[in-house]
mmCIF file of C-alpha atoms in Angstrom:
data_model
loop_
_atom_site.group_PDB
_atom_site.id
_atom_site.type_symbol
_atom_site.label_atom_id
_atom_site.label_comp_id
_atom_site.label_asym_id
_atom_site.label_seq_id
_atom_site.Cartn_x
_atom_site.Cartn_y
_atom_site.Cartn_z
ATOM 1 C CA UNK U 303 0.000 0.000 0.000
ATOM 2 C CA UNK U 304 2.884 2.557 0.995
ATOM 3 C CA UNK U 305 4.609 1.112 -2.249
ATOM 4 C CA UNK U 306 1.423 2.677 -4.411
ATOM 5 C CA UNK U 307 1.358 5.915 -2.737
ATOM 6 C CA UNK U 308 5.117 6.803 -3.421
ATOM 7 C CA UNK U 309 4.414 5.621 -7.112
ATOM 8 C CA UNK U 310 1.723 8.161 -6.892
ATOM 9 C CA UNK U 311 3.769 10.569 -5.891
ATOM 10 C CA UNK U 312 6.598 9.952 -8.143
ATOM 11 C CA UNK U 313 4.081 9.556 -11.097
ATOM 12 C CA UNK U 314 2.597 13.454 -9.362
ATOM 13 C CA UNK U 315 6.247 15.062 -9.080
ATOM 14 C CA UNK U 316 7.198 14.059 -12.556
ATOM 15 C CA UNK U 317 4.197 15.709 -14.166
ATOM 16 C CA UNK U 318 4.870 18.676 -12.209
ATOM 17 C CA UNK U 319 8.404 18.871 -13.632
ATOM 18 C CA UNK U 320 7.401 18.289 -17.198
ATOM 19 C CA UNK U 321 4.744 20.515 -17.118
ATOM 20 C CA UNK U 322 7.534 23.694 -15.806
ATOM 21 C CA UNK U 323 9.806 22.304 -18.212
ATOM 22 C CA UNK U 324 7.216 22.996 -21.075
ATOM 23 C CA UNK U 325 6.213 26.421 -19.564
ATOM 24 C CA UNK U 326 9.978 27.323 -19.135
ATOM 25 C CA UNK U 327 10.719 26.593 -22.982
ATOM 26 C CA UNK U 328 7.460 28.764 -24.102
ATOM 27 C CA UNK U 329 9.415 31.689 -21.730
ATOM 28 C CA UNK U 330 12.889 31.018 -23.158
ATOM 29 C CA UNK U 331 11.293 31.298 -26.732
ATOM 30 C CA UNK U 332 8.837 34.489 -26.334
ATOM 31 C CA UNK U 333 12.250 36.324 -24.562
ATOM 32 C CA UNK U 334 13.729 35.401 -27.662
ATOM 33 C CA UNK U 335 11.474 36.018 -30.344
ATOM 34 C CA UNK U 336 11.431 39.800 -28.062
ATOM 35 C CA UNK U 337 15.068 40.085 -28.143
ATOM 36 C CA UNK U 338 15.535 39.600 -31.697
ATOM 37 C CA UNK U 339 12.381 42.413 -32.554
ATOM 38 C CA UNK U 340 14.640 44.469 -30.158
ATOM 39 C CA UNK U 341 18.017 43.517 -31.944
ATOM 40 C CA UNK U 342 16.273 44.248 -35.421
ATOM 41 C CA UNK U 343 14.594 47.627 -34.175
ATOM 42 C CA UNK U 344 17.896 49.012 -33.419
ATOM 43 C CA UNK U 345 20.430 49.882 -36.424
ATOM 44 C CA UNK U 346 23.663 47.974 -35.354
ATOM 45 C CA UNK U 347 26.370 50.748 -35.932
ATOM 46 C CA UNK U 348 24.871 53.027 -32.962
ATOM 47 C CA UNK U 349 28.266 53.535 -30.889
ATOM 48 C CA UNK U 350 26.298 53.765 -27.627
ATOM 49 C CA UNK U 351 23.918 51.267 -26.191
ATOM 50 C CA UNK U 352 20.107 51.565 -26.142
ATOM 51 C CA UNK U 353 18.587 53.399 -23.794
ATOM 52 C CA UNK U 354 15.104 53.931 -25.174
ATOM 53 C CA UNK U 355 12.831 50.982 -26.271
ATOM 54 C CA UNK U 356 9.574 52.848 -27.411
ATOM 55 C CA UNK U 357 11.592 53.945 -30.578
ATOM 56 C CA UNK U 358 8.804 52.866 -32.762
ATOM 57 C CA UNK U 359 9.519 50.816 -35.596
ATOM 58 C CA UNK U 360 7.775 50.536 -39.306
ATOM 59 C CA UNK U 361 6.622 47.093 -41.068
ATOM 60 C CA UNK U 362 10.369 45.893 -41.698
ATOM 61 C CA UNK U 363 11.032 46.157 -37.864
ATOM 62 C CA UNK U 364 13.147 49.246 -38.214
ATOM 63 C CA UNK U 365 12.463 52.724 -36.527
ATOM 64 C CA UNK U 366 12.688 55.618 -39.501
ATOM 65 C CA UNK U 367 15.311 57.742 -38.330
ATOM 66 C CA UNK U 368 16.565 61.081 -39.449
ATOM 67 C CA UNK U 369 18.565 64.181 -38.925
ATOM 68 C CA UNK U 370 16.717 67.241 -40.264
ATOM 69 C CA UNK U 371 17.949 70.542 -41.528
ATOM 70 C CA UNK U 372 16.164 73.456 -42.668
ATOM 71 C CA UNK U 373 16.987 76.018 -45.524
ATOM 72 C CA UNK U 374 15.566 79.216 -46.744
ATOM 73 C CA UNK U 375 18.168 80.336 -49.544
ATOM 74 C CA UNK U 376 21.243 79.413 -51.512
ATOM 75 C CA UNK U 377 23.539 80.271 -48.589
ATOM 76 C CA UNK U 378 22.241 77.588 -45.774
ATOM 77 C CA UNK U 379 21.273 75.374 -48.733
ATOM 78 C CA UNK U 380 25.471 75.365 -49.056
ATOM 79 C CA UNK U 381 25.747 74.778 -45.091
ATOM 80 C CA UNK U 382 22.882 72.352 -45.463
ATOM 81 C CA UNK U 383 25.100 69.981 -47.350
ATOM 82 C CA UNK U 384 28.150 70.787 -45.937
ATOM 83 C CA UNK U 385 26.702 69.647 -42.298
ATOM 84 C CA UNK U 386 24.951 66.487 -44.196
ATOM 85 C CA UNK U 387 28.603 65.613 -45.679
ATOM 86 C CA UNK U 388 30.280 66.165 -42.073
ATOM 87 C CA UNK U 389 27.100 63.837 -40.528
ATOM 88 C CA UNK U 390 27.994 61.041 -42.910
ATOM 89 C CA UNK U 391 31.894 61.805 -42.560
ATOM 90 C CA UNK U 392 31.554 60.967 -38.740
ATOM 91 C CA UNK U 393 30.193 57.318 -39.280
ATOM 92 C CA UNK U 394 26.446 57.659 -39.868
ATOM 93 C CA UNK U 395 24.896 54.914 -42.316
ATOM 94 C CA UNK U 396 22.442 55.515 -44.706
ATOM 95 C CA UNK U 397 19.592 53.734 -43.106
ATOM 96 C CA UNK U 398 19.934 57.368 -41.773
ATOM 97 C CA UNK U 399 18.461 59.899 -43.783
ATOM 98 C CA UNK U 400 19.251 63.359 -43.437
ATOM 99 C CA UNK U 401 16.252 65.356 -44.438
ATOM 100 C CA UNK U 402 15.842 69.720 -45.404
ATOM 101 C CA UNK U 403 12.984 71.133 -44.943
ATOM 102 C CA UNK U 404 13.210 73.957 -47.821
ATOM 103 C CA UNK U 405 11.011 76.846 -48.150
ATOM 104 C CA UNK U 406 8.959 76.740 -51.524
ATOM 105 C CA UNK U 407 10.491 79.945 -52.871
ATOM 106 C CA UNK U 408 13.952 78.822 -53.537
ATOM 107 C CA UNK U 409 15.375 78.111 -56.902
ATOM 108 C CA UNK U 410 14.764 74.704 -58.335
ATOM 109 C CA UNK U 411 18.462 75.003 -59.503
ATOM 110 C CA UNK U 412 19.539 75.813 -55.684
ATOM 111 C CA UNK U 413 17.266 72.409 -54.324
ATOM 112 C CA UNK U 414 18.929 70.185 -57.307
ATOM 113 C CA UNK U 415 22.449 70.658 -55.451
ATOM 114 C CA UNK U 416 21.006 68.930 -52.070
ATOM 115 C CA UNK U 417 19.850 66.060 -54.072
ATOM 116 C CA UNK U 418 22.909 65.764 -55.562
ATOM 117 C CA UNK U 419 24.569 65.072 -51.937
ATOM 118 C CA UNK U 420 22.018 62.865 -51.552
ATOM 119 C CA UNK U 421 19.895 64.797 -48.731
ATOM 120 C CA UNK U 422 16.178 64.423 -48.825
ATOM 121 C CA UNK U 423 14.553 68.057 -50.077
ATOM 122 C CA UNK U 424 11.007 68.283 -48.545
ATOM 123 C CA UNK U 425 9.573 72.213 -49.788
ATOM 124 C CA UNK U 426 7.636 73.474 -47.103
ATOM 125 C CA UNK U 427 6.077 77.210 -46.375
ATOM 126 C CA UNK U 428 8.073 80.169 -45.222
ATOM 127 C CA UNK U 429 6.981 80.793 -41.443
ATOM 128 C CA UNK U 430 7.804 84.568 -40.686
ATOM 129 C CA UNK U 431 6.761 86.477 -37.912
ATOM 130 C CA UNK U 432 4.320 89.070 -38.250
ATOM 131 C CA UNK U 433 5.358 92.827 -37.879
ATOM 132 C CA UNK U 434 8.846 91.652 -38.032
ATOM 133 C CA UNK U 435 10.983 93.712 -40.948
ATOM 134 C CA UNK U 436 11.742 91.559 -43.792
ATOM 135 C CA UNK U 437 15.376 91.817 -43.198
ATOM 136 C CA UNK U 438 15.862 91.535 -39.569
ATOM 137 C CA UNK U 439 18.342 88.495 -39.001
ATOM 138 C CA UNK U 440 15.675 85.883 -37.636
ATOM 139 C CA UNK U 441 12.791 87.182 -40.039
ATOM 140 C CA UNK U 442 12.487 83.074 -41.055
ATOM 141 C CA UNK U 443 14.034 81.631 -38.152
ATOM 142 C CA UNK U 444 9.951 80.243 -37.460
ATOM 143 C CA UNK U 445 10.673 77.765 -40.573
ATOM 144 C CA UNK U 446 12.226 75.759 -38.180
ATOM 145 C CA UNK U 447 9.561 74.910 -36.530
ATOM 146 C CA UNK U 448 7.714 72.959 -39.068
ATOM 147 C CA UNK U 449 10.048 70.251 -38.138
ATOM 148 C CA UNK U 450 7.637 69.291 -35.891
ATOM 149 C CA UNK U 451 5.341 68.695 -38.764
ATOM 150 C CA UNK U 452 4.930 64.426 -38.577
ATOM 151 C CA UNK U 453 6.432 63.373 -41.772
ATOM 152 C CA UNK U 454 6.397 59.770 -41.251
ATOM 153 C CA UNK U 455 9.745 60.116 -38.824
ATOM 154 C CA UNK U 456 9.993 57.853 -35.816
ATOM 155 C CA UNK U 457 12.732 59.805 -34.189
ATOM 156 C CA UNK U 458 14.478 62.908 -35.656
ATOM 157 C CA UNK U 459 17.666 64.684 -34.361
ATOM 158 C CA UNK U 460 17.407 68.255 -35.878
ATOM 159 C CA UNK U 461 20.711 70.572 -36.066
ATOM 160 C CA UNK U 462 21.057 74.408 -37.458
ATOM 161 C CA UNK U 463 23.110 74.136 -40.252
ATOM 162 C CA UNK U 464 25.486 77.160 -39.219
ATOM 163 C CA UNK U 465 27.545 74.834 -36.965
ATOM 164 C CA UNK U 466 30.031 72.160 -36.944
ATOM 165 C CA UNK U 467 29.520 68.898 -35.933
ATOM 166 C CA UNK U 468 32.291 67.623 -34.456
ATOM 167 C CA UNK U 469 31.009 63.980 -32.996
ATOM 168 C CA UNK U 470 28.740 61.509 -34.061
ATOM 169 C CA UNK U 471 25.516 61.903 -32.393
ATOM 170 C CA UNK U 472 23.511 59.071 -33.538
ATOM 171 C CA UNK U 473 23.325 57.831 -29.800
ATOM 172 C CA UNK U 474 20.586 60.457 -29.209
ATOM 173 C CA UNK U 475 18.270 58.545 -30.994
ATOM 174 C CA UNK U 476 17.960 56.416 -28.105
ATOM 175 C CA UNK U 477 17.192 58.747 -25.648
ATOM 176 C CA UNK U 478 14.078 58.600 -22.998
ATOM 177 C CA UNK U 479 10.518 59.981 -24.212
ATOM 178 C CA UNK U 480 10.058 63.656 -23.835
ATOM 179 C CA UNK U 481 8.250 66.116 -25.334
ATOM 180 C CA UNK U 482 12.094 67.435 -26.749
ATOM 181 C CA UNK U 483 15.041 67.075 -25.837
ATOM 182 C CA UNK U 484 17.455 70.389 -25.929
ATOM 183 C CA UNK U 485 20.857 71.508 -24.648
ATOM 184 C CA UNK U 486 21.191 73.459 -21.600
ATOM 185 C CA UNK U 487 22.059 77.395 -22.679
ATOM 186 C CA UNK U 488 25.130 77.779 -20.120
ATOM 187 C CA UNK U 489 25.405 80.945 -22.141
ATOM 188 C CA UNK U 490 22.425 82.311 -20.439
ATOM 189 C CA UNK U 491 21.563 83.743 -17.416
ATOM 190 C CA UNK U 492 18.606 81.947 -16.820
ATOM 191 C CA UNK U 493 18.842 78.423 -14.923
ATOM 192 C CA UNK U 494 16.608 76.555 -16.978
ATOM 193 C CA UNK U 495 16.940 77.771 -20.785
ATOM 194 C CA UNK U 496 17.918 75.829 -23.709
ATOM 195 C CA UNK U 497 19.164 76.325 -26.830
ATOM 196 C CA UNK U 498 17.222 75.445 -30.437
ATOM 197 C CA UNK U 499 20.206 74.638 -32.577
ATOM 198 C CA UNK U 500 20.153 70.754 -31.480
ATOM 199 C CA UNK U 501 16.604 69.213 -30.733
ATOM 200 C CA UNK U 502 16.226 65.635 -30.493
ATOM 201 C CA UNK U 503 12.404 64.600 -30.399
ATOM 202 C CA UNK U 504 9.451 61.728 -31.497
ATOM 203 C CA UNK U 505 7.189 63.795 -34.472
ATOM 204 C CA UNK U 506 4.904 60.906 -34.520
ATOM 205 C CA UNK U 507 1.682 63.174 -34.630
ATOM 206 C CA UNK U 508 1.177 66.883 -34.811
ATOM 207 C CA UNK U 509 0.264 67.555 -31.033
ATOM 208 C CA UNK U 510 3.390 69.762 -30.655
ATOM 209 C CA UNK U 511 3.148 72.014 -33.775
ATOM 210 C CA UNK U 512 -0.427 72.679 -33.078
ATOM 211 C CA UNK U 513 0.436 73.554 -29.528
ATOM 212 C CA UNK U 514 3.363 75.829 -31.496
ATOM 213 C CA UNK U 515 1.075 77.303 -34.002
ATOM 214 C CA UNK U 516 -1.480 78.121 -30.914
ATOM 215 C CA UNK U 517 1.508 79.857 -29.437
ATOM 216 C CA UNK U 518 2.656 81.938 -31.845
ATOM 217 C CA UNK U 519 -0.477 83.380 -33.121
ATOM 218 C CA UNK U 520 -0.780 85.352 -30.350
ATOM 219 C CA UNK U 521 2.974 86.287 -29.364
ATOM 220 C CA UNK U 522 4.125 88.454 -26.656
ATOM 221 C CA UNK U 523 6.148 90.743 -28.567
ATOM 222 C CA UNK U 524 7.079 91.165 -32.700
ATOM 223 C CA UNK U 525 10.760 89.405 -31.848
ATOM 224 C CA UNK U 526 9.480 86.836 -30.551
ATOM 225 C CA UNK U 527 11.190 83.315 -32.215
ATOM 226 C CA UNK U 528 11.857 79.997 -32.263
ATOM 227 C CA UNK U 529 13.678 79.941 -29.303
ATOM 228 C CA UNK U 530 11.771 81.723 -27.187
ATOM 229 C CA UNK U 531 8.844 79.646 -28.169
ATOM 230 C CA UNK U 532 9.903 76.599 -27.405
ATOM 231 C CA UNK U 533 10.739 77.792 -23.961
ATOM 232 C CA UNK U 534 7.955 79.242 -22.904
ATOM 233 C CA UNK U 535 6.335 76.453 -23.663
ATOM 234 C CA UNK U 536 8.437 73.589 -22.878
ATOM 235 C CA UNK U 537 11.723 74.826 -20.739
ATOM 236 C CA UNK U 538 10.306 72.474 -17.466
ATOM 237 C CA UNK U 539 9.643 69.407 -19.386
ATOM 238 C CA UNK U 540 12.029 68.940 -21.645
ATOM 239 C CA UNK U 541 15.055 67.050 -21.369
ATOM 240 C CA UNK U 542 18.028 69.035 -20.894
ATOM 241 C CA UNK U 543 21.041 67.567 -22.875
ATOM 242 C CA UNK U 544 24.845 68.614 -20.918
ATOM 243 C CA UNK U 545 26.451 71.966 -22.204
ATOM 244 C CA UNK U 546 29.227 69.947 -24.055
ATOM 245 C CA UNK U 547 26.579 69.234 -26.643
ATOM 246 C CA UNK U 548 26.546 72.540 -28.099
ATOM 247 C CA UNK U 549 29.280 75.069 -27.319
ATOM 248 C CA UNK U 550 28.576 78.642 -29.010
ATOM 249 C CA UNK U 551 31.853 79.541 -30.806
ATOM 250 C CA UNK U 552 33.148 82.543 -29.067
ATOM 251 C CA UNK U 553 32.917 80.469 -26.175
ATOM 252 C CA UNK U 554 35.731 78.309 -27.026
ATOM 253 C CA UNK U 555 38.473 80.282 -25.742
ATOM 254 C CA UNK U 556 36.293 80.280 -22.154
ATOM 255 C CA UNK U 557 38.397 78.316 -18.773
ATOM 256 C CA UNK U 558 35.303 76.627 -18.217
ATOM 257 C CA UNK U 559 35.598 72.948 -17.827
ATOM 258 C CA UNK U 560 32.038 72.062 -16.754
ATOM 259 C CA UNK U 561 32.297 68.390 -15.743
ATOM 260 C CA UNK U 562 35.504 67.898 -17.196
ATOM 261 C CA UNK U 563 38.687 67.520 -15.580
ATOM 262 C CA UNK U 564 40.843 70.337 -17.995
ATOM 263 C CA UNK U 565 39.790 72.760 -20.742
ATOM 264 C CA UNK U 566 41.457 70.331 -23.725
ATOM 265 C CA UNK U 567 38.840 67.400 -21.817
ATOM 266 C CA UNK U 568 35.698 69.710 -22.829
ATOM 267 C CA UNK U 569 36.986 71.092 -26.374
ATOM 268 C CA UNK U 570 37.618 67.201 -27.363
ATOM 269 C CA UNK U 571 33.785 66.174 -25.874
ATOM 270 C CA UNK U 572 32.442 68.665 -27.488
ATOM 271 C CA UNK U 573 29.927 67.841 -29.937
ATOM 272 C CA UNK U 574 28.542 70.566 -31.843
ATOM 273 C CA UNK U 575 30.143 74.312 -32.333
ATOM 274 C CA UNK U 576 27.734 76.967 -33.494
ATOM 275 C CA UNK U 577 28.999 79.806 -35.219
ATOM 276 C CA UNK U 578 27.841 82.330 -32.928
ATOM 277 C CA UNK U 579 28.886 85.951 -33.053
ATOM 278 C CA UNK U 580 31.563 87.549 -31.031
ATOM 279 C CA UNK U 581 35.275 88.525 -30.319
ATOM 280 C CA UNK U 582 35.303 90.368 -33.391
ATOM 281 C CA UNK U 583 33.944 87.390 -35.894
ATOM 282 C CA UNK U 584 30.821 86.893 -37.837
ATOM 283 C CA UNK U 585 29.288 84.006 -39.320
ATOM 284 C CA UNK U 586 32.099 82.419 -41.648
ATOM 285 C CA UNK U 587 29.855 83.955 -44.995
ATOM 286 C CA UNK U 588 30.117 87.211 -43.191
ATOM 287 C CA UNK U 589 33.622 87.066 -42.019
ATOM 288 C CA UNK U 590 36.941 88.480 -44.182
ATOM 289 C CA UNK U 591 39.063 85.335 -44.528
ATOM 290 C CA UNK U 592 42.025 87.492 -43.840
ATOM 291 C CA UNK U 593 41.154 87.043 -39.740
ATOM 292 C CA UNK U 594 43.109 84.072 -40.290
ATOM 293 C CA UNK U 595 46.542 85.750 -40.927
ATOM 294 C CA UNK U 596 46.455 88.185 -37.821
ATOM 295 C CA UNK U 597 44.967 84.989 -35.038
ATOM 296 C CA UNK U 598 44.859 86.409 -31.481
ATOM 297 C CA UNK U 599 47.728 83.501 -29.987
ATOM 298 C CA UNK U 600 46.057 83.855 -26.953
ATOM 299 C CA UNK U 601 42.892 82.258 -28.299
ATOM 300 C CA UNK U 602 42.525 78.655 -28.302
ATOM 301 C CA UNK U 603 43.609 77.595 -31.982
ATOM 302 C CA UNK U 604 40.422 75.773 -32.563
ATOM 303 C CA UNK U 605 38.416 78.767 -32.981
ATOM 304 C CA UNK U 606 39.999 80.052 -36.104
ATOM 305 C CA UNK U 607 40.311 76.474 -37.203
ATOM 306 C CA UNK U 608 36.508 75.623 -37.538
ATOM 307 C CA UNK U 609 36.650 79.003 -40.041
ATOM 308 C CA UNK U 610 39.243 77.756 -41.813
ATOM 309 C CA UNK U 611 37.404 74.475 -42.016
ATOM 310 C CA UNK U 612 34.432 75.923 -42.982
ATOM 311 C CA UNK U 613 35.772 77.989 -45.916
ATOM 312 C CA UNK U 614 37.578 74.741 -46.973
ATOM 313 C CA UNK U 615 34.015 73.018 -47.682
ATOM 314 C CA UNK U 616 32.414 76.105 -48.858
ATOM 315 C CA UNK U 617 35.357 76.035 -51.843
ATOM 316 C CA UNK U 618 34.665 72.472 -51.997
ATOM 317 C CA UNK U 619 31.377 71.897 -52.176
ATOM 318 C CA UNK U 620 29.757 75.416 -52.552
ATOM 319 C CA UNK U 621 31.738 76.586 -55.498
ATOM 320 C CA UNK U 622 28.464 77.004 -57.683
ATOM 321 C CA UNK U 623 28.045 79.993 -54.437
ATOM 322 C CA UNK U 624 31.055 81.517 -54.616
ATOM 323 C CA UNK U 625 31.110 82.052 -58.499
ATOM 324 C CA UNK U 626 27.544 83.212 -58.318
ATOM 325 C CA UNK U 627 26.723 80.184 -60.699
ATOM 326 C CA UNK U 628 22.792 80.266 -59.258
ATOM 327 C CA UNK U 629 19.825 82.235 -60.147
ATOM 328 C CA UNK U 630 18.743 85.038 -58.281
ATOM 329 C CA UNK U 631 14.886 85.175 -59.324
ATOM 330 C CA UNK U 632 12.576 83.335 -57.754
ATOM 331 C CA UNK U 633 10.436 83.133 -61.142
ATOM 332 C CA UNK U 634 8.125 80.053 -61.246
ATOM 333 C CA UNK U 635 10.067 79.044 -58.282
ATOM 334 C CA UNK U 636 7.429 77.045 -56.464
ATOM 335 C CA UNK U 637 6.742 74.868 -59.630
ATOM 336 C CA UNK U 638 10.453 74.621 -59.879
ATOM 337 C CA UNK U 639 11.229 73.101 -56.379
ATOM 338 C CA UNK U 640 8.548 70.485 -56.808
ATOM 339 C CA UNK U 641 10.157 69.756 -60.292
ATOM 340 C CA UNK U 642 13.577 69.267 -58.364
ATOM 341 C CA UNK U 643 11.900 66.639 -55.556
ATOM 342 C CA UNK U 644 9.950 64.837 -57.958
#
């Protein structure tokens, strides 16, 4: 009798170890089929690991990621494919696009030469604030803003064009959900400001541009921008990106090392360098080339070597600017940009 209980129980115990074993190989293979989903919904050359898994992905199991641009004439059409040459230069693949949102009144002739570097030319509207005159230095800085526009973009890292990128940032597609993410504007008084020229963000309907457009069509004042914008409304909720990731140029020569342990430490991690006004220099387009044979020594040497790096890509790939090889009408010039992106 005790003989056919413990056969019982054997014949019990068993079961109960097959029927984990079964559940435990279902669990092994759902992780797995998950893992690989993951594996595929991250592009493999990323230097950094993932931090974000709500990247969303389309039907082939791959997020569409970009880095956008905007342009509203022939001169940051030339530093829109001078940064989209410097983005590929530092490692990132094609599966990559780099996208320009162009305003619909520039040259077919000017859009041609960012399809010819193989950047994706999307015409969109000019965006210029009202009672602002039509040649005050941010008159179309608003463009910008229609890169919250959803275009189909899972995740988008968008850069001004009048920098240089100096570091691969294709690690930022990874980052957290938020509303944006922005770098912190150490050049500002104000504890919680950031800057517009780097925004890294999810466009994946158009519940941020109409909160934008909402915004602006009442604005607090006629110089009232992008910037200021985007602050206003989102300063406490985006996510603030270290001041390493965009360091204004005039700034360069600065002793601050932030987190870093030396001043050569937070010129090397920098990432972006905006050509920002001040110590006697322009933009590049606006600056006399002959700055570089009378350098202040006591300046770091980087900050007359970004001009001279600059002016080097502007002779190489801008020469159709220089010579004044482009048309200056703007004749037909919406059917003519739709020509050039067909």
């Amino acid at each position: 009798m005790r003989h056919g209980i413990h056969v019982k129980y054997l014949v019990a115990l068993l079961l109960c170890v097959g029927c984990g074993l079964i559940i435990l190989s279902f669990d092994v293979a759902a992780i797995s089929i998950r893992r690989n989903h993951v594996v595929d919904c991250i592009t493999a050359s990323f230097e950094s690991r993932r931090t974000n898994e709500s990247i969303l992905c389309n039907d082939r199991g791959k997020p569409r990621l970009a880095y956008m641009l905007y342009a509203t004439d022939a001169r940051t059409v030339c530093n829109a494919v001078i940064m989209a040459h410097n983005i590929r230069k530092l490692g990132t693949p094609p599966s990559i696009m780099i996208v320009t949102l162009v305003v619909d009144d520039v040259p077919a002739a000017i859009v041609q030469r960012l399809t010819d570097a193989g950047i994706v030319a999307i015409p969109v509207a000019h965006w210029k604030q009202a009672g602002v005159p039509s040649n005050a230095e941010w008159v179309s800085s608003l463009t910008k803003l229609r890169i919250f526009e959803a275009r189909g973009y899972d995740k988008v890292i968008y850069l001004d064009s009048d920098a240089v990128i100096q570091r691969n940032l294709d690690h930022l597609f990874h980052l957290g959900d938020a509303v944006l993410w922005a770098p912190h504007a150490y050049y500002l008084p104000e504890t919680y400001m950031f800057g517009s020229t780097l925004l890294v963000f999810s466009p994946s309907s158009n519940q941020t541009f109409e909160t934008i457009e909402r915004a602006m069509a009442t604005p607090p004042r006629p110089d009232y921008y992008d910037m200021d914008v985007l602050n206003d409304l989102f300063q406490t909720t985006c996510g603030y990106l270290p001041n390493h990731y965009v360091v204004l140029t005039y700034t360069i020569v600065d002793d601050a090392t932030w987190s870093f342990t030396s001043k050569a430490e937070r010129i090397l991690s920098t990432y972006v360098h905006h050509f920002s006004p001040g110590l006697g220099i322009f933009k590049p387009w606006n600056t006399p080339r002959t700055v570089l044979d009378h350098r202040d020594a006591s300046y770091e040497p980087l900050f007359y070597d970004i001009l001279a790096e600059y002016w080097d890509h502007e002779d190489a790939m801008c020469a159709w600017l220089q010579a004044g090889n482009h048309p200056t009408g703007v004749e037909n010039a919406t059917d003519g940009i739709h020509n050039a992106l067909s």
